[in-house]
mmCIF file of C-alpha atoms in Angstrom:
data_model
loop_
_atom_site.group_PDB
_atom_site.id
_atom_site.type_symbol
_atom_site.label_atom_id
_atom_site.label_comp_id
_atom_site.label_asym_id
_atom_site.label_seq_id
_atom_site.Cartn_x
_atom_site.Cartn_y
_atom_site.Cartn_z
ATOM 1 C CA MET A 18 14.211 3.207 -17.347
ATOM 2 C CA ARG A 19 11.597 5.199 -19.237
ATOM 3 C CA SER A 20 12.315 8.899 -18.892
ATOM 4 C CA ALA A 21 9.639 10.435 -21.122
ATOM 5 C CA LEU A 22 6.273 11.440 -19.713
ATOM 6 C CA ALA A 23 3.121 11.291 -21.777
ATOM 7 C CA PHE A 24 -0.271 12.520 -20.711
ATOM 8 C CA SER A 25 -3.619 11.321 -21.921
ATOM 9 C CA LEU A 26 -6.877 13.218 -21.659
ATOM 10 C CA ALA A 27 -9.049 10.375 -22.926
ATOM 11 C CA LEU A 28 -11.452 8.261 -20.930
ATOM 12 C CA SER A 29 -9.833 4.971 -19.973
ATOM 13 C CA ALA A 30 -10.845 2.066 -22.176
ATOM 14 C CA ALA A 31 -12.132 -1.066 -20.506
ATOM 15 C CA PRO A 32 -9.302 -3.614 -20.151
ATOM 16 C CA ALA A 33 -9.463 -7.144 -21.500
ATOM 17 C CA PHE A 34 -9.819 -9.442 -18.503
ATOM 18 C CA ALA A 35 -8.530 -12.994 -18.403
ATOM 19 C CA THR A 36 -11.442 -13.700 -16.069
ATOM 20 C CA PRO A 37 -14.181 -11.409 -14.743
ATOM 21 C CA PRO A 38 -13.895 -10.128 -11.176
ATOM 22 C CA PRO A 39 -14.702 -13.088 -8.882
ATOM 23 C CA MET A 40 -17.684 -11.670 -7.016
ATOM 24 C CA ALA A 41 -19.608 -14.929 -6.569
ATOM 25 C CA SER A 42 -16.734 -16.540 -4.681
ATOM 26 C CA LEU A 43 -16.142 -13.728 -2.191
ATOM 27 C CA THR A 44 -17.253 -14.055 1.428
ATOM 28 C CA LEU A 45 -17.565 -11.380 4.125
ATOM 29 C CA PRO A 46 -18.901 -11.223 7.692
ATOM 30 C CA ALA A 47 -22.655 -10.923 8.152
ATOM 31 C CA GLY A 48 -24.046 -7.554 7.102
ATOM 32 C CA PHE A 49 -21.135 -6.706 4.785
ATOM 33 C CA HIS A 50 -21.588 -6.494 1.035
ATOM 34 C CA ILE A 51 -19.110 -6.186 -1.821
ATOM 35 C CA ALA A 52 -19.581 -5.065 -5.416
ATOM 36 C CA VAL A 53 -17.434 -4.009 -8.364
ATOM 37 C CA TRP A 54 -16.942 -0.244 -8.131
ATOM 38 C CA THR A 55 -15.069 -0.065 -11.430
ATOM 39 C CA ASP A 56 -13.305 -2.564 -13.677
ATOM 40 C CA GLN A 57 -11.489 0.022 -15.785
ATOM 41 C CA VAL A 58 -8.259 0.573 -13.842
ATOM 42 C CA PRO A 59 -5.607 -1.797 -15.249
ATOM 43 C CA ASP A 60 -2.960 -2.851 -12.713
ATOM 44 C CA ALA A 61 -4.632 -0.785 -9.952
ATOM 45 C CA ARG A 62 -2.429 -0.446 -6.881
ATOM 46 C CA GLU A 63 -2.312 2.404 -4.348
ATOM 47 C CA MET A 64 -5.325 4.699 -3.968
ATOM 48 C CA ALA A 65 -5.521 8.253 -2.615
ATOM 49 C CA LEU A 66 -8.545 10.407 -1.829
ATOM 50 C CA GLY A 67 -9.017 13.831 -3.320
ATOM 51 C CA THR A 68 -11.359 16.375 -1.767
ATOM 52 C CA LYS A 69 -13.890 16.632 -4.607
ATOM 53 C CA ASN A 70 -15.199 13.078 -4.970
ATOM 54 C CA THR A 71 -12.094 11.796 -6.734
ATOM 55 C CA VAL A 72 -10.036 8.695 -6.054
ATOM 56 C CA PHE A 73 -6.578 8.682 -7.607
ATOM 57 C CA VAL A 74 -5.096 5.292 -8.453
ATOM 58 C CA GLY A 75 -1.494 4.390 -9.224
ATOM 59 C CA SER A 76 -0.494 1.376 -11.269
ATOM 60 C CA ARG A 77 2.565 -0.749 -11.624
ATOM 61 C CA ASP A 78 3.034 -2.391 -15.029
ATOM 62 C CA ALA A 79 0.520 -0.092 -16.759
ATOM 63 C CA GLY A 80 2.687 2.932 -15.982
ATOM 64 C CA LYS A 81 -0.407 5.095 -15.561
ATOM 65 C CA VAL A 82 -2.243 7.151 -12.986
ATOM 66 C CA TYR A 83 -6.045 7.220 -13.021
ATOM 67 C CA ALA A 84 -8.627 9.600 -11.623
ATOM 68 C CA VAL A 85 -11.961 8.004 -10.697
ATOM 69 C CA SER A 86 -14.757 10.544 -10.226
ATOM 70 C CA TYR A 87 -17.768 9.415 -8.242
ATOM 71 C CA ALA A 88 -21.187 10.776 -7.283
ATOM 72 C CA ALA A 89 -22.514 11.564 -3.808
ATOM 73 C CA ASP A 90 -24.097 8.096 -3.636
ATOM 74 C CA GLY A 91 -20.721 6.465 -4.328
ATOM 75 C CA ARG A 92 -21.476 5.524 -7.943
ATOM 76 C CA VAL A 93 -18.562 5.907 -10.390
ATOM 77 C CA GLU A 94 -19.243 8.632 -12.958
ATOM 78 C CA LYS A 95 -16.065 8.916 -15.011
ATOM 79 C CA ILE A 96 -12.556 7.495 -15.211
ATOM 80 C CA ARG A 97 -9.672 9.428 -16.699
ATOM 81 C CA THR A 98 -6.050 8.572 -17.329
ATOM 82 C CA VAL A 99 -4.242 11.643 -16.000
ATOM 83 C CA ALA A 100 -0.667 10.446 -16.516
ATOM 84 C CA SER A 101 1.087 7.733 -18.498
ATOM 85 C CA GLY A 102 4.590 6.716 -19.467
ATOM 86 C CA LEU A 103 5.764 6.614 -15.856
ATOM 87 C CA GLN A 104 8.078 3.996 -14.395
ATOM 88 C CA LEU A 105 6.141 1.816 -11.933
ATOM 89 C CA PRO A 106 3.947 4.668 -10.585
ATOM 90 C CA VAL A 107 2.438 2.641 -7.760
ATOM 91 C CA GLY A 108 2.386 5.456 -5.202
ATOM 92 C CA VAL A 109 -0.086 8.341 -5.171
ATOM 93 C CA ALA A 110 -0.554 10.880 -2.377
ATOM 94 C CA PHE A 111 -2.937 13.861 -2.385
ATOM 95 C CA HIS A 112 -1.863 16.952 -0.449
ATOM 96 C CA ASN A 113 -3.267 20.498 -0.459
ATOM 97 C CA GLY A 114 -4.866 20.047 -3.865
ATOM 98 C CA ASP A 115 -1.788 18.485 -5.489
ATOM 99 C CA LEU A 116 -1.173 14.860 -6.460
ATOM 100 C CA TYR A 117 2.254 13.368 -5.740
ATOM 101 C CA VAL A 118 3.295 10.300 -7.759
ATOM 102 C CA SER A 119 6.212 7.932 -7.179
ATOM 103 C CA ALA A 120 8.281 6.724 -10.150
ATOM 104 C CA VAL A 121 11.108 4.616 -8.640
ATOM 105 C CA ASN A 122 13.937 7.160 -8.197
ATOM 106 C CA ARG A 123 11.680 10.161 -8.759
ATOM 107 C CA ILE A 124 8.701 11.856 -7.165
ATOM 108 C CA TYR A 125 6.503 14.084 -9.331
ATOM 109 C CA VAL A 126 3.681 16.440 -8.421
ATOM 110 C CA LEU A 127 0.675 17.454 -10.519
ATOM 111 C CA ARG A 128 -0.502 20.801 -9.187
ATOM 112 C CA ASP A 129 -4.179 21.541 -8.577
ATOM 113 C CA LEU A 130 -5.038 18.368 -10.454
ATOM 114 C CA GLU A 131 -8.541 17.867 -9.114
ATOM 115 C CA ASN A 132 -9.617 21.142 -10.746
ATOM 116 C CA HIS A 133 -8.061 20.140 -14.086
ATOM 117 C CA LEU A 134 -8.875 16.465 -14.571
ATOM 118 C CA ASP A 135 -9.697 16.935 -18.258
ATOM 119 C CA THR A 136 -6.558 18.997 -18.867
ATOM 120 C CA PRO A 137 -3.937 17.627 -16.455
ATOM 121 C CA PRO A 138 -1.139 20.036 -15.593
ATOM 122 C CA LYS A 139 2.442 19.398 -16.591
ATOM 123 C CA PRO A 140 4.155 17.428 -13.803
ATOM 124 C CA GLU A 141 6.857 19.024 -11.734
ATOM 125 C CA LEU A 142 9.847 17.090 -10.461
ATOM 126 C CA VAL A 143 9.958 17.024 -6.670
ATOM 127 C CA THR A 144 13.090 14.900 -6.365
ATOM 128 C CA ASP A 145 15.205 12.535 -8.445
ATOM 129 C CA LYS A 146 17.534 11.631 -5.585
ATOM 130 C CA LEU A 147 16.060 8.213 -4.805
ATOM 131 C CA HIS A 148 17.704 4.926 -5.796
ATOM 132 C CA THR A 149 17.198 3.638 -9.347
ATOM 133 C CA GLU A 150 16.968 -0.085 -8.496
ATOM 134 C CA THR A 151 13.575 -1.502 -9.472
ATOM 135 C CA ALA A 152 13.706 -4.529 -7.171
ATOM 136 C CA HIS A 153 11.423 -3.275 -4.387
ATOM 137 C CA GLY A 154 11.901 0.153 -5.975
ATOM 138 C CA TRP A 155 8.235 0.890 -6.615
ATOM 139 C CA LYS A 156 6.804 2.834 -3.746
ATOM 140 C CA PHE A 157 3.652 3.333 -1.679
ATOM 141 C CA ILE A 158 3.751 6.981 -0.543
ATOM 142 C CA ALA A 159 1.664 9.048 1.864
ATOM 143 C CA PHE A 160 1.626 12.344 3.734
ATOM 144 C CA GLY A 161 1.751 12.147 7.506
ATOM 145 C CA PRO A 162 0.100 14.338 10.151
ATOM 146 C CA ASP A 163 3.320 16.375 10.141
ATOM 147 C CA ASP A 164 2.717 17.373 6.469
ATOM 148 C CA LYS A 165 5.815 15.410 5.468
ATOM 149 C CA LEU A 166 5.879 13.033 2.503
ATOM 150 C CA TYR A 167 6.794 9.501 3.609
ATOM 151 C CA VAL A 168 8.697 7.430 1.042
ATOM 152 C CA PRO A 169 9.940 3.858 1.535
ATOM 153 C CA VAL A 170 13.248 2.693 0.075
ATOM 154 C CA GLY A 171 13.039 -1.096 -0.167
ATOM 155 C CA ALA A 172 15.949 -3.519 -0.130
ATOM 156 C CA PRO A 173 17.176 -4.036 -3.730
ATOM 157 C CA CYS A 174 17.265 -7.806 -3.280
ATOM 158 C CA ASN A 175 15.684 -10.729 -1.504
ATOM 159 C CA ILE A 176 18.309 -10.626 1.244
ATOM 160 C CA CYS A 177 21.335 -8.311 1.424
ATOM 161 C CA ASP A 178 22.931 -5.838 3.806
ATOM 162 C CA ARG A 179 22.873 -2.409 2.151
ATOM 163 C CA GLY A 180 21.384 -0.274 4.887
ATOM 164 C CA ASP A 181 24.450 1.949 4.932
ATOM 165 C CA GLU A 182 23.535 2.961 1.352
ATOM 166 C CA GLY A 183 20.080 4.094 2.427
ATOM 167 C CA PHE A 184 18.183 0.943 1.482
ATOM 168 C CA ALA A 185 15.689 -0.980 3.657
ATOM 169 C CA GLN A 186 14.429 2.236 5.225
ATOM 170 C CA LEU A 187 11.442 4.551 5.452
ATOM 171 C CA TRP A 188 12.191 8.204 4.695
ATOM 172 C CA ARG A 189 10.250 11.427 5.021
ATOM 173 C CA MET A 190 10.772 14.762 3.310
ATOM 174 C CA ASN A 191 9.231 18.164 2.874
ATOM 175 C CA PRO A 192 6.647 18.528 0.082
ATOM 176 C CA ASP A 193 9.319 20.194 -2.094
ATOM 177 C CA GLY A 194 11.694 17.232 -1.669
ATOM 178 C CA THR A 195 14.076 18.932 0.746
ATOM 179 C CA GLY A 196 14.956 17.855 4.272
ATOM 180 C CA ALA A 197 14.935 14.099 3.650
ATOM 181 C CA GLU A 198 15.569 12.042 6.793
ATOM 182 C CA THR A 199 15.293 8.438 7.876
ATOM 183 C CA VAL A 200 12.274 7.545 10.004
ATOM 184 C CA ALA A 201 12.861 3.808 10.427
ATOM 185 C CA LYS A 202 15.420 1.182 9.403
ATOM 186 C CA GLY A 203 15.562 -2.570 8.929
ATOM 187 C CA ILE A 204 12.484 -2.681 6.675
ATOM 188 C CA ARG A 205 12.741 -5.075 3.728
ATOM 189 C CA ASN A 206 9.837 -3.664 1.744
ATOM 190 C CA THR A 207 6.859 -1.773 3.107
ATOM 191 C CA VAL A 208 4.038 -1.241 0.622
ATOM 192 C CA GLY A 209 1.507 0.051 3.112
ATOM 193 C CA PHE A 210 1.501 2.385 6.103
ATOM 194 C CA ASP A 211 -0.862 4.707 7.926
ATOM 195 C CA TRP A 212 -1.215 6.798 11.061
ATOM 196 C CA ARG A 213 -3.616 5.639 13.769
ATOM 197 C CA PRO A 214 -6.302 8.295 14.239
ATOM 198 C CA SER A 215 -6.327 8.003 18.026
ATOM 199 C CA ASP A 216 -2.687 8.939 18.609
ATOM 200 C CA LYS A 217 -1.227 9.774 15.163
ATOM 201 C CA SER A 218 1.399 7.031 15.527
ATOM 202 C CA LEU A 219 2.815 5.361 12.411
ATOM 203 C CA TRP A 220 2.153 1.703 11.598
ATOM 204 C CA PHE A 221 3.345 -0.255 8.551
ATOM 205 C CA THR A 222 3.315 -3.651 6.882
ATOM 206 C CA ASP A 223 6.573 -5.308 5.855
ATOM 207 C CA ASN A 224 7.154 -8.202 3.466
ATOM 208 C CA GLY A 225 9.432 -10.922 4.828
ATOM 209 C CA ARG A 226 12.275 -12.441 2.825
ATOM 210 C CA ASP A 227 11.865 -15.441 0.505
ATOM 211 C CA MET A 228 13.650 -18.783 0.213
ATOM 212 C CA LEU A 229 13.536 -19.893 3.849
ATOM 213 C CA GLY A 230 10.756 -22.394 3.232
ATOM 214 C CA ASP A 231 6.974 -22.320 3.247
ATOM 215 C CA ASP A 232 6.492 -21.062 6.784
ATOM 216 C CA LEU A 233 9.353 -18.628 7.427
ATOM 217 C CA PRO A 234 9.510 -15.776 7.877
ATOM 218 C CA SER A 235 6.187 -14.096 8.513
ATOM 219 C CA ASP A 236 5.162 -10.785 7.016
ATOM 220 C CA GLU A 237 4.807 -8.158 9.720
ATOM 221 C CA LEU A 238 2.645 -5.384 11.100
ATOM 222 C CA ASN A 239 4.920 -2.884 12.845
ATOM 223 C CA HIS A 240 4.530 0.194 15.027
ATOM 224 C CA VAL A 241 7.039 3.064 14.959
ATOM 225 C CA THR A 242 7.538 4.498 18.445
ATOM 226 C CA LYS A 243 10.693 6.584 17.877
ATOM 227 C CA THR A 244 12.578 8.058 14.944
ATOM 228 C CA GLY A 245 15.377 5.850 13.669
ATOM 229 C CA GLU A 246 13.988 2.622 15.121
ATOM 230 C CA HIS A 247 15.427 -0.596 13.580
ATOM 231 C CA PHE A 248 13.053 -3.467 12.755
ATOM 232 C CA GLY A 249 15.618 -6.181 12.110
ATOM 233 C CA TYR A 250 16.143 -6.750 8.387
ATOM 234 C CA PRO A 251 18.423 -8.321 7.170
ATOM 235 C CA TYR A 252 19.729 -9.634 10.494
ATOM 236 C CA CYS A 253 16.575 -10.817 12.180
ATOM 237 C CA HIS A 254 13.160 -11.759 10.769
ATOM 238 C CA GLN A 255 9.701 -11.645 12.421
ATOM 239 C CA GLY A 256 11.334 -10.528 15.668
ATOM 240 C CA ASP A 257 12.717 -13.923 16.668
ATOM 241 C CA THR A 258 14.452 -15.623 13.712
ATOM 242 C CA PRO A 259 18.086 -14.781 12.912
ATOM 243 C CA ASP A 260 18.923 -14.804 9.217
ATOM 244 C CA PRO A 261 21.135 -17.810 8.370
ATOM 245 C CA GLU A 262 23.632 -15.569 6.566
ATOM 246 C CA PHE A 263 23.367 -12.070 8.023
ATOM 247 C CA GLY A 264 22.143 -12.931 11.507
ATOM 248 C CA LYS A 265 25.383 -14.408 12.786
ATOM 249 C CA GLY A 266 26.486 -12.590 15.917
ATOM 250 C CA LYS A 267 23.237 -10.619 16.092
ATOM 251 C CA ASP A 268 20.690 -10.695 18.919
ATOM 252 C CA CYS A 269 17.063 -10.415 17.797
ATOM 253 C CA LYS A 270 16.301 -8.631 21.058
ATOM 254 C CA SER A 271 18.343 -5.704 19.745
ATOM 255 C CA PHE A 272 15.642 -4.916 17.183
ATOM 256 C CA THR A 273 11.991 -3.904 17.411
ATOM 257 C CA PRO A 274 9.732 -6.965 16.978
ATOM 258 C CA PRO A 275 6.487 -6.845 15.002
ATOM 259 C CA VAL A 276 3.231 -6.112 16.782
ATOM 260 C CA LEU A 277 1.703 -8.947 14.757
ATOM 261 C CA LYS A 278 2.978 -11.768 12.563
ATOM 262 C CA LEU A 279 0.693 -11.767 9.528
ATOM 263 C CA GLY A 280 1.716 -15.127 8.085
ATOM 264 C CA ALA A 281 4.496 -16.320 5.796
ATOM 265 C CA HIS A 282 4.501 -15.029 2.226
ATOM 266 C CA VAL A 283 1.016 -13.489 2.392
ATOM 267 C CA ALA A 284 2.463 -10.338 0.721
ATOM 268 C CA ALA A 285 0.823 -7.766 2.982
ATOM 269 C CA LEU A 286 0.572 -4.559 0.969
ATOM 270 C CA GLY A 287 -1.749 -1.583 1.471
ATOM 271 C CA MET A 288 -3.071 -0.890 4.964
ATOM 272 C CA ARG A 289 -5.268 1.844 6.413
ATOM 273 C CA PHE A 290 -6.941 2.483 9.704
ATOM 274 C CA TYR A 291 -10.718 2.463 9.542
ATOM 275 C CA ASP A 292 -12.216 5.541 11.184
ATOM 276 C CA GLY A 293 -15.598 5.603 9.469
ATOM 277 C CA LYS A 294 -19.047 5.141 10.963
ATOM 278 C CA GLN A 295 -20.718 2.820 8.453
ATOM 279 C CA PHE A 296 -19.101 -0.405 9.694
ATOM 280 C CA PRO A 297 -19.953 -1.802 13.146
ATOM 281 C CA ALA A 298 -18.339 -0.013 16.081
ATOM 282 C CA ALA A 299 -15.914 -2.888 16.626
ATOM 283 C CA TYR A 300 -14.146 -1.918 13.396
ATOM 284 C CA ARG A 301 -13.536 1.678 14.476
ATOM 285 C CA GLY A 302 -9.771 2.089 14.729
ATOM 286 C CA ALA A 303 -9.036 -1.307 13.157
ATOM 287 C CA ALA A 304 -6.213 -1.700 10.652
ATOM 288 C CA ILE A 305 -7.443 -3.086 7.328
ATOM 289 C CA ILE A 306 -4.734 -4.897 5.339
ATOM 290 C CA ALA A 307 -4.688 -6.067 1.713
ATOM 291 C CA GLU A 308 -2.807 -9.342 1.336
ATOM 292 C CA HIS A 309 -1.700 -9.700 -2.273
ATOM 293 C CA GLY A 310 -0.830 -13.381 -1.956
ATOM 294 C CA SER A 311 2.181 -15.670 -2.114
ATOM 295 C CA TRP A 312 4.171 -16.530 -5.215
ATOM 296 C CA ASN A 313 6.724 -19.083 -3.965
ATOM 297 C CA ARG A 314 4.870 -21.128 -1.362
ATOM 298 C CA THR A 315 3.915 -24.779 -1.900
ATOM 299 C CA ALA A 316 0.362 -24.063 -0.732
ATOM 300 C CA LYS A 317 -0.687 -20.522 -1.567
ATOM 301 C CA SER A 318 -1.380 -18.046 1.247
ATOM 302 C CA GLY A 319 -2.835 -14.560 1.432
ATOM 303 C CA TYR A 320 -5.180 -13.382 -1.371
ATOM 304 C CA ARG A 321 -7.570 -11.743 1.099
ATOM 305 C CA VAL A 322 -8.326 -8.594 3.070
ATOM 306 C CA MET A 323 -7.823 -8.787 6.826
ATOM 307 C CA SER A 324 -8.868 -6.656 9.788
ATOM 308 C CA VAL A 325 -6.715 -6.167 12.874
ATOM 309 C CA ARG A 326 -8.461 -4.867 15.990
ATOM 310 C CA PHE A 327 -6.562 -3.482 18.946
ATOM 311 C CA ASN A 328 -6.716 -3.146 22.693
ATOM 312 C CA GLY A 329 -4.373 -0.227 23.152
ATOM 313 C CA ASN A 330 -1.201 -1.143 21.266
ATOM 314 C CA LYS A 331 -1.863 -4.867 21.560
ATOM 315 C CA VAL A 332 -3.680 -6.951 18.981
ATOM 316 C CA ALA A 333 -7.124 -8.115 20.045
ATOM 317 C CA SER A 334 -8.014 -9.999 16.841
ATOM 318 C CA TYR A 335 -6.782 -10.719 13.323
ATOM 319 C CA GLU A 336 -9.685 -11.825 11.157
ATOM 320 C CA PRO A 337 -10.754 -11.924 7.499
ATOM 321 C CA LEU A 338 -12.903 -9.141 6.113
ATOM 322 C CA VAL A 339 -12.936 -10.427 2.510
ATOM 323 C CA GLU A 340 -11.991 -13.947 1.468
ATOM 324 C CA GLY A 341 -12.548 -16.025 -1.655
ATOM 325 C CA PHE A 342 -9.907 -14.750 -4.062
ATOM 326 C CA LEU A 343 -8.216 -18.108 -3.417
ATOM 327 C CA LYS A 344 -10.138 -21.360 -3.810
ATOM 328 C CA GLY A 345 -7.903 -24.357 -3.290
ATOM 329 C CA GLU A 346 -4.884 -23.302 -5.341
ATOM 330 C CA LYS A 347 -6.856 -21.305 -7.916
ATOM 331 C CA VAL A 348 -6.444 -17.529 -7.734
ATOM 332 C CA SER A 349 -9.149 -15.187 -9.016
ATOM 333 C CA GLY A 350 -7.926 -11.851 -7.666
ATOM 334 C CA ARG A 351 -5.126 -10.115 -5.760
ATOM 335 C CA PRO A 352 -5.947 -7.308 -3.303
ATOM 336 C CA ALA A 353 -3.337 -4.530 -3.440
ATOM 337 C CA ASP A 354 -4.642 -1.605 -1.388
ATOM 338 C CA VAL A 355 -7.566 -0.508 0.769
ATOM 339 C CA GLN A 356 -9.036 2.980 1.087
ATOM 340 C CA PRO A 357 -12.019 4.084 3.190
ATOM 341 C CA LEU A 358 -14.365 6.590 1.542
ATOM 342 C CA PRO A 359 -15.905 9.525 3.436
ATOM 343 C CA ASP A 360 -19.254 7.703 3.664
ATOM 344 C CA GLY A 361 -17.604 4.876 5.624
ATOM 345 C CA SER A 362 -17.518 2.332 2.809
ATOM 346 C CA LEU A 363 -14.194 0.717 1.864
ATOM 347 C CA LEU A 364 -12.478 0.438 -1.513
ATOM 348 C CA ILE A 365 -10.207 -2.496 -2.390
ATOM 349 C CA SER A 366 -7.936 -2.387 -5.447
ATOM 350 C CA ASP A 367 -7.185 -5.616 -7.336
ATOM 351 C CA ASP A 368 -4.343 -5.295 -9.832
ATOM 352 C CA ASP A 369 -4.884 -8.819 -11.157
ATOM 353 C CA ASN A 370 -8.343 -7.926 -12.475
ATOM 354 C CA GLY A 371 -7.804 -4.209 -13.014
ATOM 355 C CA ALA A 372 -10.699 -3.577 -10.678
ATOM 356 C CA ILE A 373 -11.696 -1.726 -7.535
ATOM 357 C CA TYR A 374 -14.365 -3.174 -5.246
ATOM 358 C CA ARG A 375 -16.511 -1.332 -2.731
ATOM 359 C CA VAL A 376 -17.422 -2.874 0.606
ATOM 360 C CA THR A 377 -20.520 -1.538 2.372
ATOM 361 C CA TYR A 378 -22.330 -2.504 5.544
ATOM 362 C CA LYS A 379 -26.038 -2.604 6.196
ATOM 363 C CA ASN A 380 -27.425 -4.220 9.325
#
């Protein structure tokens, strides 16, 4: 594990792409448009909004955190690397002027960062009490309506039973790292969650286990209705499929089933609720999900951005918003996170191309 932190004040250099972002192949519903917002964010993963026209972006293999400054019309003005030398800093969360960053077993905070983008402050350690395992150890983080920091602790394996050690859970803690408690259990690896604007309830994606064939189990969209709820892993998958090893003697009805099966191996990652006004009214309150794409399926699946519309707590539709990163078996991009902007447009990070796209709508 890398323990040293290094901070760069320089403008990010443009990465060397294996292929350019695949704009010509992408398809969206009528009236929607997509364009490259920036192609200078290597390994871009989770995004977080500041309050002064800044989008913060975590990375995975690059070990960096970026700050993308943009103008009132949405045009990118400047990109800075505000932190480097971090271990898998996928997660970024902006709260009361401070940026929180996940680094496997640690959470750091950069105080008042948006006012010091050219001279980033020295990071402060919030906690180093998380597990050190890197398998599912990189984290998507976010602050909830309760002003608590939500931090997932993925299973350190494909399939294992280590819940009693604090794995396969979603935690929350105070901004200073104290008061950690378990919110939900039985979660293999959530890399995306958000609170529905209408009722402030928590929803999350979960990646299903591997090595049960091409079509089992499905990734999930889940809804937390009570603290401590158990969603099945490793005993039961997709709400109705006992695990061949750990499911013996278990009843799937004992666990909370998913609200929606997203498809096997699609690798559902970042998700946010859309509450903007630019998209058609039918998208208001929809969950937008980035599907990173399969790695061990005979025919690839995922590699797209999906929208889930609701009727109350029930799913009304599950439809593509952006497709075309997968043509046949050829991959040209991998969506990792989605983030609405204040003007109602939508950002999509693509760690494969080191790019962020912007989706707009014009009737």
